[in-house]
């Protein structure tokens, strides 16, 4: 399990090295199952459930062995560089698996590698290339591909820069272009376009911090994407998959997000979006930050003299003890 000390391995020997190579071979061979279309995989699983389950269990056990071996000091010698590179490559490959068990042990293996050493640039580039090549074309984006990128960002966010965020924003803009959206829908199942766009937004909270660069365009695109959803009323939606993904980004950058929305309360779409984010159970970081900016909130929301607002404490605002201010605009009132 993550955070626990790695098990003590037996001393390196010819037999043990052969065992590691056999585990690597097995892991690489079973990884081929990830390239099989899901429909075919499910047919095989239905006809041979026990065999498929055993193959999956074998892959998990092999990766667990490699995960333990990668911490062995003896394997850090130069003569084992090639073997270590293969092991690390197997971890990267396993992150693309459809099995959560395989992904979990692969993430732990990579986490141990990162804690021990700085990954070589060449190895990192070769391991990331299959995913990054598909990111170049918005028509090739799928939920599984974006989930793989999410797993990598959880471990390797420091290896990326804002260019990745800029590319993701560029793709999101395709989703609000009717012509590009028609091409996406023509090559996907109904509803996949919504899932893919939400998955793109969900990546931003994992990127290196750059709220000043991404907060405004990401919020604007979220509102535009919602407007395209069937059945969206003229005043906008109260919730959507896009807002759920945006909330994680807003939570991570709560101070900047609260300042951003307080400066736009006079614009109903932004005000309604902000209220919906604050009211969600998962929006605790945003609510806490909003509570710490009571004076600014009062100035942005109510028609009160700045001098009067300056004399109030946060406890007075949120706990009572002062005459109630004028009622807020209708879009800030709770629903009946």
mmCIF file of C-alpha atoms in Angstrom:
data_model
loop_
_atom_site.group_PDB
_atom_site.id
_atom_site.type_symbol
_atom_site.label_atom_id
_atom_site.label_comp_id
_atom_site.label_asym_id
_atom_site.label_seq_id
_atom_site.Cartn_x
_atom_site.Cartn_y
_atom_site.Cartn_z
ATOM 1 C CA UNK A 1 0.000 0.000 0.000
ATOM 2 C CA UNK A 2 1.024 3.586 -0.610
ATOM 3 C CA UNK A 3 3.117 5.093 2.152
ATOM 4 C CA UNK A 4 4.287 1.778 3.618
ATOM 5 C CA UNK A 5 7.886 0.580 3.594
ATOM 6 C CA UNK A 6 8.715 -1.658 0.633
ATOM 7 C CA UNK A 7 9.258 -5.330 1.415
ATOM 8 C CA UNK A 8 12.824 -6.562 1.812
ATOM 9 C CA UNK A 9 13.866 -8.601 -1.197
ATOM 10 C CA UNK A 10 16.273 -11.471 -1.409
ATOM 11 C CA UNK A 11 19.781 -10.607 -2.624
ATOM 12 C CA UNK A 12 20.172 -10.294 -6.360
ATOM 13 C CA UNK A 13 21.055 -13.503 -8.099
ATOM 14 C CA UNK A 14 20.845 -14.912 -11.574
ATOM 15 C CA UNK A 15 17.628 -16.753 -10.676
ATOM 16 C CA UNK A 16 16.050 -13.642 -9.182
ATOM 17 C CA UNK A 17 16.970 -11.475 -12.163
ATOM 18 C CA UNK A 18 15.431 -14.088 -14.442
ATOM 19 C CA UNK A 19 12.260 -13.961 -12.322
ATOM 20 C CA UNK A 20 12.096 -10.185 -12.778
ATOM 21 C CA UNK A 21 12.567 -10.514 -16.533
ATOM 22 C CA UNK A 22 9.847 -13.180 -16.685
ATOM 23 C CA UNK A 23 7.522 -10.879 -14.729
ATOM 24 C CA UNK A 24 8.341 -8.068 -17.158
ATOM 25 C CA UNK A 25 7.662 -10.273 -20.177
ATOM 26 C CA UNK A 26 4.354 -11.374 -18.695
ATOM 27 C CA UNK A 27 3.358 -7.797 -17.885
ATOM 28 C CA UNK A 28 4.168 -6.597 -21.393
ATOM 29 C CA UNK A 29 2.325 -9.497 -23.004
ATOM 30 C CA UNK A 30 -0.841 -9.062 -20.925
ATOM 31 C CA UNK A 31 -0.730 -5.330 -21.594
ATOM 32 C CA UNK A 32 -1.735 -6.153 -25.157
ATOM 33 C CA UNK A 33 -5.252 -6.786 -23.820
ATOM 34 C CA UNK A 34 -5.608 -3.033 -23.306
ATOM 35 C CA UNK A 35 -5.446 -2.532 -27.062
ATOM 36 C CA UNK A 36 -8.368 -4.903 -27.643
ATOM 37 C CA UNK A 37 -11.676 -3.109 -28.331
ATOM 38 C CA UNK A 38 -13.959 -3.205 -25.301
ATOM 39 C CA UNK A 39 -16.732 -5.100 -27.139
ATOM 40 C CA UNK A 40 -14.338 -7.905 -28.076
ATOM 41 C CA UNK A 41 -12.846 -7.946 -24.571
ATOM 42 C CA UNK A 42 -16.304 -8.357 -23.028
ATOM 43 C CA UNK A 43 -17.118 -11.239 -25.395
ATOM 44 C CA UNK A 44 -13.930 -13.032 -24.381
ATOM 45 C CA UNK A 45 -14.613 -12.361 -20.701
ATOM 46 C CA UNK A 46 -18.162 -13.714 -21.017
ATOM 47 C CA UNK A 47 -16.945 -16.933 -22.648
ATOM 48 C CA UNK A 48 -13.892 -17.447 -20.395
ATOM 49 C CA UNK A 49 -14.448 -15.460 -17.186
ATOM 50 C CA UNK A 50 -12.098 -17.522 -15.025
ATOM 51 C CA UNK A 51 -9.225 -17.448 -17.522
ATOM 52 C CA UNK A 52 -9.552 -13.689 -17.980
ATOM 53 C CA UNK A 53 -9.666 -13.122 -14.228
ATOM 54 C CA UNK A 54 -6.531 -15.228 -13.751
ATOM 55 C CA UNK A 55 -4.674 -13.259 -16.438
ATOM 56 C CA UNK A 56 -5.631 -10.040 -14.668
ATOM 57 C CA UNK A 57 -4.521 -11.407 -11.309
ATOM 58 C CA UNK A 58 -1.200 -12.523 -12.820
ATOM 59 C CA UNK A 59 -0.609 -9.049 -14.236
ATOM 60 C CA UNK A 60 -1.311 -7.409 -10.873
ATOM 61 C CA UNK A 61 1.053 -9.789 -9.079
ATOM 62 C CA UNK A 62 3.816 -9.242 -11.642
ATOM 63 C CA UNK A 63 3.536 -5.466 -11.305
ATOM 64 C CA UNK A 64 3.564 -5.772 -7.517
ATOM 65 C CA UNK A 65 6.803 -7.742 -7.786
ATOM 66 C CA UNK A 66 8.304 -5.096 -10.069
ATOM 67 C CA UNK A 67 7.047 -2.389 -7.722
ATOM 68 C CA UNK A 68 8.941 -3.992 -4.848
ATOM 69 C CA UNK A 69 12.045 -4.657 -6.945
ATOM 70 C CA UNK A 70 12.377 -1.071 -8.183
ATOM 71 C CA UNK A 71 13.272 0.040 -4.643
ATOM 72 C CA UNK A 72 16.159 -2.421 -4.419
ATOM 73 C CA UNK A 73 19.465 -0.572 -4.031
ATOM 74 C CA UNK A 74 21.330 -3.226 -6.013
ATOM 75 C CA UNK A 75 19.204 -2.515 -9.093
ATOM 76 C CA UNK A 76 20.475 1.073 -9.170
ATOM 77 C CA UNK A 77 23.845 -0.024 -10.502
ATOM 78 C CA UNK A 78 24.648 1.122 -14.052
ATOM 79 C CA UNK A 79 24.551 -2.409 -15.430
ATOM 80 C CA UNK A 80 20.835 -2.582 -14.594
ATOM 81 C CA UNK A 81 19.841 0.729 -16.197
ATOM 82 C CA UNK A 82 18.190 -1.001 -19.131
ATOM 83 C CA UNK A 83 16.226 -3.328 -16.847
ATOM 84 C CA UNK A 84 15.045 -0.395 -14.711
ATOM 85 C CA UNK A 85 13.985 1.492 -17.838
ATOM 86 C CA UNK A 86 11.874 -1.490 -18.919
ATOM 87 C CA UNK A 87 10.273 -1.693 -15.483
ATOM 88 C CA UNK A 88 9.427 2.022 -15.492
ATOM 89 C CA UNK A 89 8.069 1.695 -19.032
ATOM 90 C CA UNK A 90 5.851 -1.161 -17.855
ATOM 91 C CA UNK A 91 4.465 1.082 -15.090
ATOM 92 C CA UNK A 92 3.625 3.792 -17.607
ATOM 93 C CA UNK A 93 1.961 1.267 -19.890
ATOM 94 C CA UNK A 94 -0.068 -0.179 -17.023
ATOM 95 C CA UNK A 95 -1.518 3.267 -16.309
ATOM 96 C CA UNK A 96 -3.506 2.866 -19.543
ATOM 97 C CA UNK A 97 -5.169 -0.325 -18.318
ATOM 98 C CA UNK A 98 -8.939 -0.669 -18.047
ATOM 99 C CA UNK A 99 -8.435 -2.431 -14.697
ATOM 100 C CA UNK A 100 -8.397 -0.216 -11.605
ATOM 101 C CA UNK A 101 -6.351 -2.870 -9.765
ATOM 102 C CA UNK A 102 -3.621 -2.704 -12.396
ATOM 103 C CA UNK A 103 -3.678 1.094 -12.419
ATOM 104 C CA UNK A 104 -3.397 1.264 -8.605
ATOM 105 C CA UNK A 105 -0.266 -0.886 -8.382
ATOM 106 C CA UNK A 106 1.308 0.859 -11.385
ATOM 107 C CA UNK A 107 0.736 4.282 -9.787
ATOM 108 C CA UNK A 108 2.395 3.060 -6.600
ATOM 109 C CA UNK A 109 5.357 1.769 -8.593
ATOM 110 C CA UNK A 110 5.801 5.080 -10.404
ATOM 111 C CA UNK A 111 5.394 7.008 -7.158
ATOM 112 C CA UNK A 112 8.277 5.026 -5.651
ATOM 113 C CA UNK A 113 10.428 5.677 -8.701
ATOM 114 C CA UNK A 114 9.749 9.420 -8.536
ATOM 115 C CA UNK A 115 10.568 9.526 -4.821
ATOM 116 C CA UNK A 116 13.890 7.790 -5.470
ATOM 117 C CA UNK A 117 15.205 9.438 -8.603
ATOM 118 C CA UNK A 118 14.656 12.027 -11.290
ATOM 119 C CA UNK A 119 13.210 10.410 -14.400
ATOM 120 C CA UNK A 120 15.394 10.662 -17.465
ATOM 121 C CA UNK A 121 13.974 13.041 -20.050
ATOM 122 C CA UNK A 122 14.294 10.505 -22.870
ATOM 123 C CA UNK A 123 12.479 7.804 -20.902
ATOM 124 C CA UNK A 124 9.727 10.204 -19.885
ATOM 125 C CA UNK A 125 9.208 11.442 -23.442
ATOM 126 C CA UNK A 126 9.075 7.943 -24.913
ATOM 127 C CA UNK A 127 6.581 6.838 -22.247
ATOM 128 C CA UNK A 128 4.315 9.857 -22.712
ATOM 129 C CA UNK A 129 4.517 10.003 -26.503
ATOM 130 C CA UNK A 130 1.525 7.687 -27.255
ATOM 131 C CA UNK A 131 -0.794 9.817 -25.124
ATOM 132 C CA UNK A 132 0.556 13.201 -26.189
ATOM 133 C CA UNK A 133 0.336 12.324 -29.895
ATOM 134 C CA UNK A 134 -3.386 11.656 -29.540
ATOM 135 C CA UNK A 135 -3.813 14.961 -27.727
ATOM 136 C CA UNK A 136 -2.730 16.814 -30.848
ATOM 137 C CA UNK A 137 -6.050 16.127 -32.621
ATOM 138 C CA UNK A 138 -9.329 16.996 -30.876
ATOM 139 C CA UNK A 139 -11.139 14.310 -32.884
ATOM 140 C CA UNK A 140 -9.007 11.611 -31.238
ATOM 141 C CA UNK A 141 -9.898 12.601 -27.681
ATOM 142 C CA UNK A 142 -11.735 9.969 -25.667
ATOM 143 C CA UNK A 143 -12.648 9.599 -22.018
ATOM 144 C CA UNK A 144 -10.188 6.681 -21.487
ATOM 145 C CA UNK A 145 -7.362 8.721 -23.054
ATOM 146 C CA UNK A 146 -8.108 11.703 -20.814
ATOM 147 C CA UNK A 147 -8.324 9.431 -17.774
ATOM 148 C CA UNK A 148 -4.834 8.148 -18.579
ATOM 149 C CA UNK A 149 -3.578 11.710 -18.793
ATOM 150 C CA UNK A 150 -5.250 12.450 -15.464
ATOM 151 C CA UNK A 151 -3.376 9.576 -13.811
ATOM 152 C CA UNK A 152 -0.097 10.873 -15.203
ATOM 153 C CA UNK A 153 -0.797 14.404 -14.002
ATOM 154 C CA UNK A 154 -1.506 13.121 -10.494
ATOM 155 C CA UNK A 155 2.048 11.801 -10.396
ATOM 156 C CA UNK A 156 3.963 14.009 -12.813
ATOM 157 C CA UNK A 157 2.303 17.441 -12.867
ATOM 158 C CA UNK A 158 5.709 19.087 -12.323
ATOM 159 C CA UNK A 159 6.907 17.647 -15.623
ATOM 160 C CA UNK A 160 4.286 19.627 -17.572
ATOM 161 C CA UNK A 161 3.940 23.350 -18.221
ATOM 162 C CA UNK A 162 1.122 25.747 -19.100
ATOM 163 C CA UNK A 163 1.390 24.758 -22.762
ATOM 164 C CA UNK A 164 -0.645 21.634 -21.998
ATOM 165 C CA UNK A 165 -3.399 23.775 -20.474
ATOM 166 C CA UNK A 166 -3.366 26.050 -23.507
ATOM 167 C CA UNK A 167 -3.759 23.032 -25.798
ATOM 168 C CA UNK A 168 -6.671 21.722 -23.718
ATOM 169 C CA UNK A 169 -8.369 25.121 -23.880
ATOM 170 C CA UNK A 170 -7.895 25.099 -27.639
ATOM 171 C CA UNK A 171 -9.674 21.734 -27.804
ATOM 172 C CA UNK A 172 -12.518 22.946 -25.564
ATOM 173 C CA UNK A 173 -13.157 25.826 -27.958
ATOM 174 C CA UNK A 174 -13.776 23.228 -30.658
ATOM 175 C CA UNK A 175 -16.700 21.946 -28.588
ATOM 176 C CA UNK A 176 -18.475 25.314 -28.857
ATOM 177 C CA UNK A 177 -17.864 25.519 -32.605
ATOM 178 C CA UNK A 178 -20.922 23.952 -34.325
ATOM 179 C CA UNK A 179 -18.924 22.653 -37.287
ATOM 180 C CA UNK A 180 -16.211 21.034 -35.139
ATOM 181 C CA UNK A 181 -18.792 19.644 -32.706
ATOM 182 C CA UNK A 182 -20.634 18.008 -35.602
ATOM 183 C CA UNK A 183 -17.412 16.200 -36.585
ATOM 184 C CA UNK A 184 -16.942 15.000 -33.001
ATOM 185 C CA UNK A 185 -20.501 13.700 -32.758
ATOM 186 C CA UNK A 186 -20.240 11.964 -36.128
ATOM 187 C CA UNK A 187 -17.407 9.759 -34.817
ATOM 188 C CA UNK A 188 -18.682 9.041 -31.292
ATOM 189 C CA UNK A 189 -21.622 7.599 -29.421
ATOM 190 C CA UNK A 190 -24.464 9.873 -28.275
ATOM 191 C CA UNK A 191 -23.447 11.743 -25.119
ATOM 192 C CA UNK A 192 -19.720 11.115 -25.521
ATOM 193 C CA UNK A 193 -19.129 14.716 -26.568
ATOM 194 C CA UNK A 194 -20.404 15.907 -23.177
ATOM 195 C CA UNK A 195 -18.289 13.358 -21.298
ATOM 196 C CA UNK A 196 -15.130 14.253 -23.207
ATOM 197 C CA UNK A 197 -15.558 18.001 -22.682
ATOM 198 C CA UNK A 198 -16.195 17.479 -18.955
ATOM 199 C CA UNK A 199 -13.116 15.232 -18.741
ATOM 200 C CA UNK A 200 -10.994 17.967 -20.359
ATOM 201 C CA UNK A 201 -12.176 20.544 -17.803
ATOM 202 C CA UNK A 202 -11.471 18.034 -15.039
ATOM 203 C CA UNK A 203 -7.773 17.996 -15.965
ATOM 204 C CA UNK A 204 -7.176 21.644 -15.107
ATOM 205 C CA UNK A 205 -7.089 21.187 -11.328
ATOM 206 C CA UNK A 206 -4.172 18.769 -11.839
ATOM 207 C CA UNK A 207 -2.073 21.140 -13.958
ATOM 208 C CA UNK A 208 0.707 23.306 -12.506
ATOM 209 C CA UNK A 209 -0.956 26.316 -10.813
ATOM 210 C CA UNK A 210 -1.917 29.083 -13.249
ATOM 211 C CA UNK A 211 -5.324 30.385 -12.109
ATOM 212 C CA UNK A 212 -4.768 33.862 -13.551
ATOM 213 C CA UNK A 213 -4.329 32.320 -17.002
ATOM 214 C CA UNK A 214 -7.102 29.727 -17.009
ATOM 215 C CA UNK A 215 -9.866 30.854 -14.627
ATOM 216 C CA UNK A 216 -11.590 33.333 -16.945
ATOM 217 C CA UNK A 217 -11.522 31.294 -20.193
ATOM 218 C CA UNK A 218 -12.400 28.053 -18.413
ATOM 219 C CA UNK A 219 -15.424 29.641 -16.713
ATOM 220 C CA UNK A 220 -16.575 31.293 -19.918
ATOM 221 C CA UNK A 221 -16.293 28.041 -21.875
ATOM 222 C CA UNK A 222 -18.191 26.175 -19.144
ATOM 223 C CA UNK A 223 -21.133 28.568 -19.550
ATOM 224 C CA UNK A 224 -20.975 28.266 -23.350
ATOM 225 C CA UNK A 225 -20.915 24.470 -23.182
ATOM 226 C CA UNK A 226 -23.914 24.427 -20.865
ATOM 227 C CA UNK A 227 -25.862 26.604 -23.275
ATOM 228 C CA UNK A 228 -25.510 23.840 -25.878
ATOM 229 C CA UNK A 229 -26.983 21.133 -23.647
ATOM 230 C CA UNK A 230 -30.513 20.103 -24.677
ATOM 231 C CA UNK A 231 -33.219 21.579 -22.487
ATOM 232 C CA UNK A 232 -31.080 24.364 -21.031
ATOM 233 C CA UNK A 233 -33.437 27.168 -19.874
ATOM 234 C CA UNK A 234 -32.758 30.805 -20.873
ATOM 235 C CA UNK A 235 -31.455 31.636 -17.377
ATOM 236 C CA UNK A 236 -28.978 28.763 -17.519
ATOM 237 C CA UNK A 237 -28.599 25.539 -15.588
ATOM 238 C CA UNK A 238 -28.205 24.994 -11.862
ATOM 239 C CA UNK A 239 -25.787 22.083 -12.343
ATOM 240 C CA UNK A 240 -24.069 20.053 -15.052
ATOM 241 C CA UNK A 241 -21.096 17.708 -15.573
ATOM 242 C CA UNK A 242 -19.107 20.774 -16.615
ATOM 243 C CA UNK A 243 -19.722 22.546 -13.305
ATOM 244 C CA UNK A 244 -18.760 19.426 -11.376
ATOM 245 C CA UNK A 245 -15.387 19.411 -13.134
ATOM 246 C CA UNK A 246 -14.956 23.188 -12.819
ATOM 247 C CA UNK A 247 -15.599 23.019 -9.056
ATOM 248 C CA UNK A 248 -12.420 20.993 -8.523
ATOM 249 C CA UNK A 249 -10.389 23.704 -10.247
ATOM 250 C CA UNK A 250 -12.157 26.445 -8.274
ATOM 251 C CA UNK A 251 -11.577 24.583 -4.990
ATOM 252 C CA UNK A 252 -7.859 24.298 -5.680
ATOM 253 C CA UNK A 253 -7.577 28.021 -6.435
ATOM 254 C CA UNK A 254 -10.235 29.278 -4.018
ATOM 255 C CA UNK A 255 -8.709 32.741 -3.237
ATOM 256 C CA UNK A 256 -8.337 33.639 -6.909
ATOM 257 C CA UNK A 257 -11.720 32.127 -7.794
ATOM 258 C CA UNK A 258 -13.623 34.012 -5.095
ATOM 259 C CA UNK A 259 -12.014 37.302 -6.160
ATOM 260 C CA UNK A 260 -12.848 36.501 -9.786
ATOM 261 C CA UNK A 261 -16.539 35.830 -9.140
ATOM 262 C CA UNK A 262 -17.035 38.693 -6.685
ATOM 263 C CA UNK A 263 -15.878 41.009 -9.427
ATOM 264 C CA UNK A 264 -18.594 39.636 -11.727
ATOM 265 C CA UNK A 265 -21.662 39.429 -9.491
ATOM 266 C CA UNK A 266 -23.378 42.080 -11.617
ATOM 267 C CA UNK A 267 -23.344 39.583 -14.506
ATOM 268 C CA UNK A 268 -26.177 37.076 -13.828
ATOM 269 C CA UNK A 269 -24.643 34.025 -15.578
ATOM 270 C CA UNK A 270 -21.460 34.316 -13.505
ATOM 271 C CA UNK A 271 -23.380 35.095 -10.312
ATOM 272 C CA UNK A 272 -25.666 32.070 -10.719
ATOM 273 C CA UNK A 273 -22.658 29.863 -11.488
ATOM 274 C CA UNK A 274 -20.847 31.098 -8.380
ATOM 275 C CA UNK A 275 -23.891 30.480 -6.156
ATOM 276 C CA UNK A 276 -24.223 26.930 -7.492
ATOM 277 C CA UNK A 277 -20.549 26.203 -6.779
ATOM 278 C CA UNK A 278 -20.714 27.654 -3.259
ATOM 279 C CA UNK A 279 -23.840 25.686 -2.382
ATOM 280 C CA UNK A 280 -22.461 22.273 -3.363
ATOM 281 C CA UNK A 281 -21.389 20.000 -0.519
ATOM 282 C CA UNK A 282 -17.997 19.632 -2.230
ATOM 283 C CA UNK A 283 -17.503 23.408 -2.314
ATOM 284 C CA UNK A 284 -16.184 23.743 1.257
ATOM 285 C CA UNK A 285 -12.858 25.388 0.220
ATOM 286 C CA UNK A 286 -14.753 28.070 -1.717
ATOM 287 C CA UNK A 287 -17.180 28.707 1.154
ATOM 288 C CA UNK A 288 -14.316 29.018 3.607
ATOM 289 C CA UNK A 289 -12.549 31.523 1.387
ATOM 290 C CA UNK A 290 -15.756 33.486 0.834
ATOM 291 C CA UNK A 291 -16.234 33.690 4.595
ATOM 292 C CA UNK A 292 -12.773 35.171 4.972
ATOM 293 C CA UNK A 293 -13.649 37.902 2.453
ATOM 294 C CA UNK A 294 -16.807 39.148 4.184
ATOM 295 C CA UNK A 295 -16.133 42.832 3.582
ATOM 296 C CA UNK A 296 -15.392 42.365 -0.091
ATOM 297 C CA UNK A 297 -18.488 40.191 -0.430
ATOM 298 C CA UNK A 298 -20.613 42.918 1.176
ATOM 299 C CA UNK A 299 -19.239 45.587 -1.119
ATOM 300 C CA UNK A 300 -19.851 43.425 -4.178
ATOM 301 C CA UNK A 301 -23.345 42.323 -3.170
ATOM 302 C CA UNK A 302 -25.120 45.021 -1.166
ATOM 303 C CA UNK A 303 -25.530 48.744 -1.638
ATOM 304 C CA UNK A 304 -23.762 49.776 1.550
ATOM 305 C CA UNK A 305 -21.276 52.579 2.085
ATOM 306 C CA UNK A 306 -17.718 51.329 2.074
ATOM 307 C CA UNK A 307 -17.128 53.109 5.404
ATOM 308 C CA UNK A 308 -19.901 51.113 7.086
ATOM 309 C CA UNK A 309 -18.687 47.844 5.634
ATOM 310 C CA UNK A 310 -15.154 48.553 6.869
ATOM 311 C CA UNK A 311 -16.368 48.632 10.484
ATOM 312 C CA UNK A 312 -17.920 45.135 10.357
ATOM 313 C CA UNK A 313 -16.127 41.966 11.344
ATOM 314 C CA UNK A 314 -16.645 38.596 9.745
ATOM 315 C CA UNK A 315 -18.394 37.388 12.935
ATOM 316 C CA UNK A 316 -20.836 40.266 12.725
ATOM 317 C CA UNK A 317 -21.647 39.548 9.135
ATOM 318 C CA UNK A 318 -22.104 35.836 9.439
ATOM 319 C CA UNK A 319 -23.256 35.677 13.047
ATOM 320 C CA UNK A 320 -25.661 38.624 13.242
ATOM 321 C CA UNK A 321 -25.535 41.562 15.612
ATOM 322 C CA UNK A 322 -25.968 44.265 12.982
ATOM 323 C CA UNK A 323 -29.083 45.553 11.217
ATOM 324 C CA UNK A 324 -29.821 43.449 8.156
ATOM 325 C CA UNK A 325 -28.596 44.952 4.896
ATOM 326 C CA UNK A 326 -30.902 45.509 1.932
ATOM 327 C CA UNK A 327 -32.000 42.269 0.253
ATOM 328 C CA UNK A 328 -29.554 40.849 -2.278
ATOM 329 C CA UNK A 329 -30.317 40.633 -5.979
ATOM 330 C CA UNK A 330 -32.833 37.905 -6.917
ATOM 331 C CA UNK A 331 -30.156 35.617 -8.360
ATOM 332 C CA UNK A 332 -28.535 35.255 -4.920
ATOM 333 C CA UNK A 333 -31.716 34.200 -3.140
ATOM 334 C CA UNK A 334 -32.100 30.487 -2.328
ATOM 335 C CA UNK A 335 -34.742 28.667 -4.348
ATOM 336 C CA UNK A 336 -38.206 28.460 -2.744
#
